[in-house]
Short mmCIF file of C-alpha atoms in Angstrom, two decimals:
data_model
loop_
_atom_site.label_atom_id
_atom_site.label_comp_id
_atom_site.label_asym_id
_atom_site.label_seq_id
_atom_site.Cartn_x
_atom_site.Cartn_y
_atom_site.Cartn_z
CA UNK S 1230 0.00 0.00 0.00
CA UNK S 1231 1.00 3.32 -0.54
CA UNK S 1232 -0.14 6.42 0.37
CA UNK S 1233 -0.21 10.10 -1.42
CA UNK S 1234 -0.65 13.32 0.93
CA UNK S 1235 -2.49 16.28 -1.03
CA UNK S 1236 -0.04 18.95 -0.76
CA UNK S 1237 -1.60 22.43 -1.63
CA UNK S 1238 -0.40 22.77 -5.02
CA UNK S 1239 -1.87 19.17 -6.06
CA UNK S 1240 -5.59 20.28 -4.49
CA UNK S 1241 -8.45 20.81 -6.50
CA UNK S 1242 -7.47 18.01 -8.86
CA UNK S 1243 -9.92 14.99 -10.12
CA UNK S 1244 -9.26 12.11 -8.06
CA UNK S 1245 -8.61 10.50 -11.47
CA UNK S 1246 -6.17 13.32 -12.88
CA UNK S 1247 -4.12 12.95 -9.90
CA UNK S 1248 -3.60 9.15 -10.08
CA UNK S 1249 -2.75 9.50 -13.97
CA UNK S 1250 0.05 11.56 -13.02
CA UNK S 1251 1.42 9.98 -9.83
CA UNK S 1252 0.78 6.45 -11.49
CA UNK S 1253 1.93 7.15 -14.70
CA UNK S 1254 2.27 2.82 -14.79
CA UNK S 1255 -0.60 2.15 -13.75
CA UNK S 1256 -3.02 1.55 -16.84
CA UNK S 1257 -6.25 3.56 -17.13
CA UNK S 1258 -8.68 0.53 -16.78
CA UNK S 1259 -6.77 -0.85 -13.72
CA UNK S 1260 -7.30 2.08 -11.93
CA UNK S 1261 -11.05 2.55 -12.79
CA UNK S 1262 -11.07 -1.63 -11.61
CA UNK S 1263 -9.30 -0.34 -8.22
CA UNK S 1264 -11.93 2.13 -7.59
CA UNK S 1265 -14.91 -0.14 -8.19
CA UNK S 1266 -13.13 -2.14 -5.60
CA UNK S 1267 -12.13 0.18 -3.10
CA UNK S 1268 -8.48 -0.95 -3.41
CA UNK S 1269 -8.19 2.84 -4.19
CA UNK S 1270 -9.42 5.25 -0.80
CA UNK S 1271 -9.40 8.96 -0.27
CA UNK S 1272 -9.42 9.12 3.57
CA UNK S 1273 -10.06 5.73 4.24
CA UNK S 1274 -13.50 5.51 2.45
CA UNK S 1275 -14.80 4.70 -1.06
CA UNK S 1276 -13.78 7.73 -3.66
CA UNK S 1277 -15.11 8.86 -6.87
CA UNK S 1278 -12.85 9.32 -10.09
CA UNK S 1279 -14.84 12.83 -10.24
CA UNK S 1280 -13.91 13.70 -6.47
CA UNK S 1281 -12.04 17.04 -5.81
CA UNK S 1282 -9.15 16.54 -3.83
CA UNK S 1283 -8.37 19.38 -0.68
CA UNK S 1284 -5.42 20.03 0.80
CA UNK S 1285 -4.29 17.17 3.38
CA UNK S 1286 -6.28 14.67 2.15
CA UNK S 1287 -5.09 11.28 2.05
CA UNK S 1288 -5.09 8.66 -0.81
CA UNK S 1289 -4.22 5.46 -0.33
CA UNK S 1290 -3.53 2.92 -2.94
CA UNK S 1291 -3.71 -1.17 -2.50
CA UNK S 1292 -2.21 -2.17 -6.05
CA UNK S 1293 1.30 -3.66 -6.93
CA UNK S 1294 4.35 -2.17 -6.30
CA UNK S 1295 5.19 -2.91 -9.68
CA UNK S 1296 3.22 0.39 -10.60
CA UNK S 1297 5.27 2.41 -8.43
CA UNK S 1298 8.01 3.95 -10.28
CA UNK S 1299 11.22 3.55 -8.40
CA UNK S 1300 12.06 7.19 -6.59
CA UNK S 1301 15.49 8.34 -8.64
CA UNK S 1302 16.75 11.50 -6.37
CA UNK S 1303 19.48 12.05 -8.97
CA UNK S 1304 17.64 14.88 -10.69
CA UNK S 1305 18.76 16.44 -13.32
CA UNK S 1306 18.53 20.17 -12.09
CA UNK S 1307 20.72 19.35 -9.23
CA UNK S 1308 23.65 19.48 -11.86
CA UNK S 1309 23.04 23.47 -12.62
CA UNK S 1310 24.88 26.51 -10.94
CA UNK S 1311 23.98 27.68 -7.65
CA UNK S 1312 24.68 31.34 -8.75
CA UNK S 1313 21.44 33.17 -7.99
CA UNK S 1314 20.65 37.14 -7.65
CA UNK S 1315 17.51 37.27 -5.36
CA UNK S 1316 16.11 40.82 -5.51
CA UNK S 1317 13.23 39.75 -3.38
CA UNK S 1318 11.87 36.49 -1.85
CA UNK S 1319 8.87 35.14 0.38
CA UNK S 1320 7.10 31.99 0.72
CA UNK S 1321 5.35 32.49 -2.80
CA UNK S 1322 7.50 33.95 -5.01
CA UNK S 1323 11.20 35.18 -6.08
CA UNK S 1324 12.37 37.84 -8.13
CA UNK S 1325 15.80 36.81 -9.71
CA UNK S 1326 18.29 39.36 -11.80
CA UNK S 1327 19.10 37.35 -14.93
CA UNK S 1328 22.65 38.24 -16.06
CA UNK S 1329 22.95 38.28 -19.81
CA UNK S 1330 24.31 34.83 -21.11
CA UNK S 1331 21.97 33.19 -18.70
CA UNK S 1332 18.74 31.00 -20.62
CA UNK S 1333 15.86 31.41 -18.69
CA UNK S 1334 14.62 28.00 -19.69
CA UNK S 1335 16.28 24.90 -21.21
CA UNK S 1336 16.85 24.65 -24.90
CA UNK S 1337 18.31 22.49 -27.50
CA UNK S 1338 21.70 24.15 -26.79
CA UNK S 1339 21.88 24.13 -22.97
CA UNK S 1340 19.17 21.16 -20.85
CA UNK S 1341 21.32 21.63 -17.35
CA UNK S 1342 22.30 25.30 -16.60
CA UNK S 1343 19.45 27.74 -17.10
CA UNK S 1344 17.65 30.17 -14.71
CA UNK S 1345 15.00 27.99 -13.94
CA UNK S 1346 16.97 25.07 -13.02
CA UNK S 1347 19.01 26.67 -10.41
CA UNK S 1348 15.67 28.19 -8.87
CA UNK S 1349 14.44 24.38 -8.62
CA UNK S 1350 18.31 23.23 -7.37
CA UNK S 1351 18.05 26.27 -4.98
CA UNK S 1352 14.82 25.27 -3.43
CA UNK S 1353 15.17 21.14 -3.20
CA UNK S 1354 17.94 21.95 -1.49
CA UNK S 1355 16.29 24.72 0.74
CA UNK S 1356 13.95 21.84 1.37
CA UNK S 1357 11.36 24.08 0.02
CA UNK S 1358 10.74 21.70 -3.25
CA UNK S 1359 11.23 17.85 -3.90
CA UNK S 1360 9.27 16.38 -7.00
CA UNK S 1361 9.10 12.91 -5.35
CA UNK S 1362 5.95 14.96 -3.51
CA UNK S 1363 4.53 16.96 -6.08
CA UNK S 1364 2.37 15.23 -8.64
CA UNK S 1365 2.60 17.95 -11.10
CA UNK S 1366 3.63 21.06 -9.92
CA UNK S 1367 7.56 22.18 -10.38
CA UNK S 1368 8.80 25.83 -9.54
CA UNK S 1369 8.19 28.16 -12.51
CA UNK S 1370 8.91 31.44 -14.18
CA UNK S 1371 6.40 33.75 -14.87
CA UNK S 1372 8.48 35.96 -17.10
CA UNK S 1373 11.32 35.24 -19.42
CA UNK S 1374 14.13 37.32 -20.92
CA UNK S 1375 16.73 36.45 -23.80
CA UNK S 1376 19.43 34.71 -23.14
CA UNK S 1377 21.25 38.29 -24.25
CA UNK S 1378 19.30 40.58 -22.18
CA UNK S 1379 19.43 40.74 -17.90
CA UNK S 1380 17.08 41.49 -16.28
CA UNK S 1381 14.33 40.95 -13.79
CA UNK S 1382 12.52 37.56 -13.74
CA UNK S 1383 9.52 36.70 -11.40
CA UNK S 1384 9.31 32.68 -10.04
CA UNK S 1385 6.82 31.19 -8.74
CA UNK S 1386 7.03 28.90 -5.85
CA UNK S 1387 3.23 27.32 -5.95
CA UNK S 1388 0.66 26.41 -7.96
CA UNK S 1389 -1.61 29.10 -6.44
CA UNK S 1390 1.53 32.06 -6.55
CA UNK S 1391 1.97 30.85 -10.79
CA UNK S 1392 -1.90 30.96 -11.69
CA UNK S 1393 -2.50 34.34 -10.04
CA UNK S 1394 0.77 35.71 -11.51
CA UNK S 1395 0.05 34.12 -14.94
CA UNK S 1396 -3.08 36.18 -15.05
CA UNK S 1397 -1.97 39.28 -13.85
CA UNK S 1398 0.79 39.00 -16.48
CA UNK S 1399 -2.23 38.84 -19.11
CA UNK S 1400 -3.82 41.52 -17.99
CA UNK S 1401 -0.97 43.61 -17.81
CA UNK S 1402 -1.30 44.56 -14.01
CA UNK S 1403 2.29 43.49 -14.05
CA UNK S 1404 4.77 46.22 -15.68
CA UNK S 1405 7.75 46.37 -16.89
CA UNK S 1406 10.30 48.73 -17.35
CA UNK S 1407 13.76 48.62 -19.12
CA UNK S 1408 16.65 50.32 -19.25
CA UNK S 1409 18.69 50.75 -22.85
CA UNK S 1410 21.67 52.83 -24.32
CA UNK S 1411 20.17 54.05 -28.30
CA UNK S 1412 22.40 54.91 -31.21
CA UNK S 1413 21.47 58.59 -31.60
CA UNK S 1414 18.30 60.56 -30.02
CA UNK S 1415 15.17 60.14 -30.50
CA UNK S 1416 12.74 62.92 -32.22
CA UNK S 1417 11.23 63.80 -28.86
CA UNK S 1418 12.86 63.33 -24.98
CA UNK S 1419 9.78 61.35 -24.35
CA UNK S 1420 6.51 59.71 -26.22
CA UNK S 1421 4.93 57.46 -26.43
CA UNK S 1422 4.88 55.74 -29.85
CA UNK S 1423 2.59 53.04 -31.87
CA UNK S 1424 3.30 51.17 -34.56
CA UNK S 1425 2.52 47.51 -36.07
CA UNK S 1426 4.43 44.29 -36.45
CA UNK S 1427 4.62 41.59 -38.50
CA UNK S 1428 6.96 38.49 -37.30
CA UNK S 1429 8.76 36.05 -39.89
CA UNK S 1430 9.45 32.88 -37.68
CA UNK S 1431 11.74 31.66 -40.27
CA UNK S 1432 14.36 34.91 -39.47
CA UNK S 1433 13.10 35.45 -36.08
CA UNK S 1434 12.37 38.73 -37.02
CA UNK S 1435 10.07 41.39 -36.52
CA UNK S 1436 9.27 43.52 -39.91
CA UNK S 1437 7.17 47.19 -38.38
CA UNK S 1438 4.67 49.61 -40.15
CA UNK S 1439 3.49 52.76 -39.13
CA UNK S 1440 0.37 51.80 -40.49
CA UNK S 1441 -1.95 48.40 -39.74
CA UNK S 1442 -0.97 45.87 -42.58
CA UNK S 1443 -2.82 42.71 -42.59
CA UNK S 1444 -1.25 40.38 -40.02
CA UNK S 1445 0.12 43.10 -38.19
CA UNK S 1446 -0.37 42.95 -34.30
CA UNK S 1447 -0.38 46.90 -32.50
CA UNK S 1448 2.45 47.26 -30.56
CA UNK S 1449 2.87 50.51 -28.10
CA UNK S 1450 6.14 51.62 -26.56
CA UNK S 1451 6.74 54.43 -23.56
CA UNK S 1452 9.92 56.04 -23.31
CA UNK S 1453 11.75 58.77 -22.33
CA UNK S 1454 15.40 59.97 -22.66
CA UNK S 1455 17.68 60.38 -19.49
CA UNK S 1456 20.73 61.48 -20.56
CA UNK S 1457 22.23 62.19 -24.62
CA UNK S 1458 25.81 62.86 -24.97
CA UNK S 1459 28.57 61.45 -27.82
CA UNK S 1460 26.11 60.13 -29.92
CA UNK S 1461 24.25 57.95 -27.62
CA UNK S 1462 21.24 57.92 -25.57
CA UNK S 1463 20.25 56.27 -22.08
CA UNK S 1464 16.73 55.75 -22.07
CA UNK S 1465 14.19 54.01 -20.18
CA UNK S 1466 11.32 51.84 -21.97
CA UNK S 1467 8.41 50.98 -20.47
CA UNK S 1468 5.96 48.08 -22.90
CA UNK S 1469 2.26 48.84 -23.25
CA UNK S 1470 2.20 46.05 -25.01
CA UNK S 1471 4.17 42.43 -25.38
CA UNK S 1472 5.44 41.76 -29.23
CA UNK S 1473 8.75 40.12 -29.97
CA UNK S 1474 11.23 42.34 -29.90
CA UNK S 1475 9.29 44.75 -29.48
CA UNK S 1476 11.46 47.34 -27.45
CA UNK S 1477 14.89 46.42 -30.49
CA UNK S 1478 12.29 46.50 -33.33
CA UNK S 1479 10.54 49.60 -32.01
CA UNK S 1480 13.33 51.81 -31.39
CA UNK S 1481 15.29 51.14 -34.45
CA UNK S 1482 11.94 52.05 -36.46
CA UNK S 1483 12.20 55.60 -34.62
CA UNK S 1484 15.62 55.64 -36.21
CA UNK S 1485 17.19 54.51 -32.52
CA UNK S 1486 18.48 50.90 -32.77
CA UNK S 1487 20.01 49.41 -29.83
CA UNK S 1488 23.34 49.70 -29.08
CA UNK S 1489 25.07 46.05 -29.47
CA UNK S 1490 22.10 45.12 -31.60
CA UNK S 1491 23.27 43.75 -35.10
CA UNK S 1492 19.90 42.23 -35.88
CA UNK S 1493 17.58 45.46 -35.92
CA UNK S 1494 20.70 47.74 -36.10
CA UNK S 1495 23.60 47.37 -38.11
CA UNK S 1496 27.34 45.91 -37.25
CA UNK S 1497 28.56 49.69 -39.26
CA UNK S 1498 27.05 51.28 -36.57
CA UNK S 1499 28.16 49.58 -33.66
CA UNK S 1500 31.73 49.97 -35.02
CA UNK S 1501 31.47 53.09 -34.21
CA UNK S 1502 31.02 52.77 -30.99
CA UNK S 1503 33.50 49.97 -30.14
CA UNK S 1504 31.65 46.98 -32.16
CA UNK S 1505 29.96 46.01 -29.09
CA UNK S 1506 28.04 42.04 -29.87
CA UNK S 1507 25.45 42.11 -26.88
CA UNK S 1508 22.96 44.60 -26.64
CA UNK S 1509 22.44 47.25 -23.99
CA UNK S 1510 18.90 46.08 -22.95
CA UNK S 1511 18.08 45.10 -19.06
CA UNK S 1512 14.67 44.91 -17.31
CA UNK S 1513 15.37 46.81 -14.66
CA UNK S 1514 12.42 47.50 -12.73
CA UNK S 1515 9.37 45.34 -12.21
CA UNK S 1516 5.99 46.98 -10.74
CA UNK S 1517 2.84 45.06 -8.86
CA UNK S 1518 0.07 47.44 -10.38
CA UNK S 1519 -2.58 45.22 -9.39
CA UNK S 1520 -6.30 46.43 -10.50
CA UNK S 1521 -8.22 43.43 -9.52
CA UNK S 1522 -7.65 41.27 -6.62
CA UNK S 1523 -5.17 39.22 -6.69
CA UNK S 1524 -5.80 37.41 -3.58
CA UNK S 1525 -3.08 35.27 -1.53
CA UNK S 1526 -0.84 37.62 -3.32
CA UNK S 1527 -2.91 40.91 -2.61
CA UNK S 1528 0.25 42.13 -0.20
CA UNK S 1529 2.09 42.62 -3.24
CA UNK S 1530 -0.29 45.37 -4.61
CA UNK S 1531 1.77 48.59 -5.37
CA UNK S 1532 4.98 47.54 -4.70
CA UNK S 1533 8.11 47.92 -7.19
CA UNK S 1534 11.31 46.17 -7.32
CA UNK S 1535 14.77 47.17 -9.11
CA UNK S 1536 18.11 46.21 -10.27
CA UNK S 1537 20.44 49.39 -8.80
CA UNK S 1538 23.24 47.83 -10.32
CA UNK S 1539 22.59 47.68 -14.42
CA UNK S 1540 25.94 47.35 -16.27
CA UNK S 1541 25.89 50.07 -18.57
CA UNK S 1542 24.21 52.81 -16.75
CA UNK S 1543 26.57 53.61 -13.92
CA UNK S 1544 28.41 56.91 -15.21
CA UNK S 1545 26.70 56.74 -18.27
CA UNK S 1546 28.51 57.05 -21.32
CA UNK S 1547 31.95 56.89 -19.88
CA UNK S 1548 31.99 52.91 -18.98
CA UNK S 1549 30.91 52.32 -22.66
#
């Protein structure tokens, strides 16, 4: 027999869901058999394959222990780095500066070391997350930023925390705001500018129009200018909405490209400027603008977190 506690990010599951993904060896029709035959409990009493499961309940299971995968602790994110900048951190959530070079998830060029793995090696070994009792539910990001551009990321720590941040990130009661160093000036010292964008997935690459073409999705970009001087600009970005690229894409169709950015720029004019091959982009600020409630998270209503210590801006030009 073994037995299956209900932690809170596994409650409000079907009875049946739950067993699918903690029994993954256990065959459908078995398990329908084992709850016919109360071999299968919640609580010690006769369950439903429609039952909700709550927090602390208790499911046992009489079957072979040949459907019991055998518990392998030698997970995989326990090889990543333990290098992590937490900005901010409570029992929900963390807010992480991503350093540029950094995936935030895994990809076909790097499985092991990415920001999300070290948030999950971080916490198993906080003892604040071990898979062998979650059913589903692993540590996520909300947010994620190029692998060449820092910045702020928000992780979730719960199922609850992910879903409530999830939607807020839909609704755009979570913003954004970036920091960037632009080839030239920009027409005014602040604006706030529209346009329309069309992505080719084969280049990875945004094409923009100042007017709607078909295909096109709106894209609106806030900024304003803190400081001009030797041909460059330090500006700060704020996204009113969330296209690809949108902030490189946006500014180099104001005639501003991105310092360090030879896809939406050009490599002639970074030369000019020291041929620079990352891009001066870095989510710097993050800001809980809640309008709705946003319930076990309400305390985070109104408050705003930074990065003091962006690369690029500190004495601004000189350090470029």
């Amino acid at each position: 027999m073994k037995e299956f506690t209900i932690t809170k990010n596994d409650a409000g599951q079907r009875v049946d869901k739950f067993i699918l993904k903690s029994v993954p060896l256990l065959p459908k029709s078995l398990m329908y058999k084992y709850i016919r035959l109360k071999r299968i409990k919640l609580n010690g009493k006769r369950t439903d394959i429609a039952a909700r499961l709550s927090e602390n309940d208790v499911l046992q299971m009489y079957i072979n222990d040949e459907f019991f995968e055998k518990s392998d602790e030698n997970f995989s994110f326990l090889k990543a780095g333990k290098n992590l900048d937490i900005i901010y951190e409570d029992e929900n959530i963390m807010l992480l500066d991503k350093k540029v070079g950094l995936l935030s998830h895994p990809d076909d060029t790097e499985y092991v070391d990415t920001l999300i793995t070290r948030v999950q090696r971080y916490l198993y070994e906080k003892g604040e997350y071990d898979p062998k009792n979650e059913a589903y539910f692993a540590p996520a990001l909300v947010n994620r930023i190029d692998r060449n551009t820092g910045g702020i990321v928000i992780a979730a720590k719960n199922a609850v925390s992910l879903r409530i941040l999830n939607e807020k990130l839909k609704n755009r009661e979570i913003n954004k705001f970036y920091l960037c160093v632009l080839i030239g000036k920009p027409p005014k010292e602040s604006d706030t500018v529209t346009a329309y964008a069309v992505k080719d997935e084969k280049k990875n690459k945004v094409a923009v129009f100042s007017s709607p073409v078909p295909g096109g999705k709106t894209m609106v970009t806030k900024y304003r200018v803190l400081k001009s001087e030797k041909g460059l600009s330090l500006a700060e970005v704020e996204l009113l909405t969330g296209r690809t690229h949108q902030i490189r894409a946006h500014m180099a169709f104001i005639g501003c490209p991105l310092l360090g950015d030879g896809k939406y720029g050009t490599n002639e004019q970074n030369a000019r400027f020291g041929g620079y091959k990352k891009q001066f982009l870095y989510s710097y600020k993050t800001v809980f603008d809640f309008e709705t409630d946003a319930f076990e998270l309400n305390y985070l209503k109104g408050k705003s977190f930074e990065v003091n210590d962006v690369w690029f801006s500190e004495d601004f030009p000189e350090k470029i």
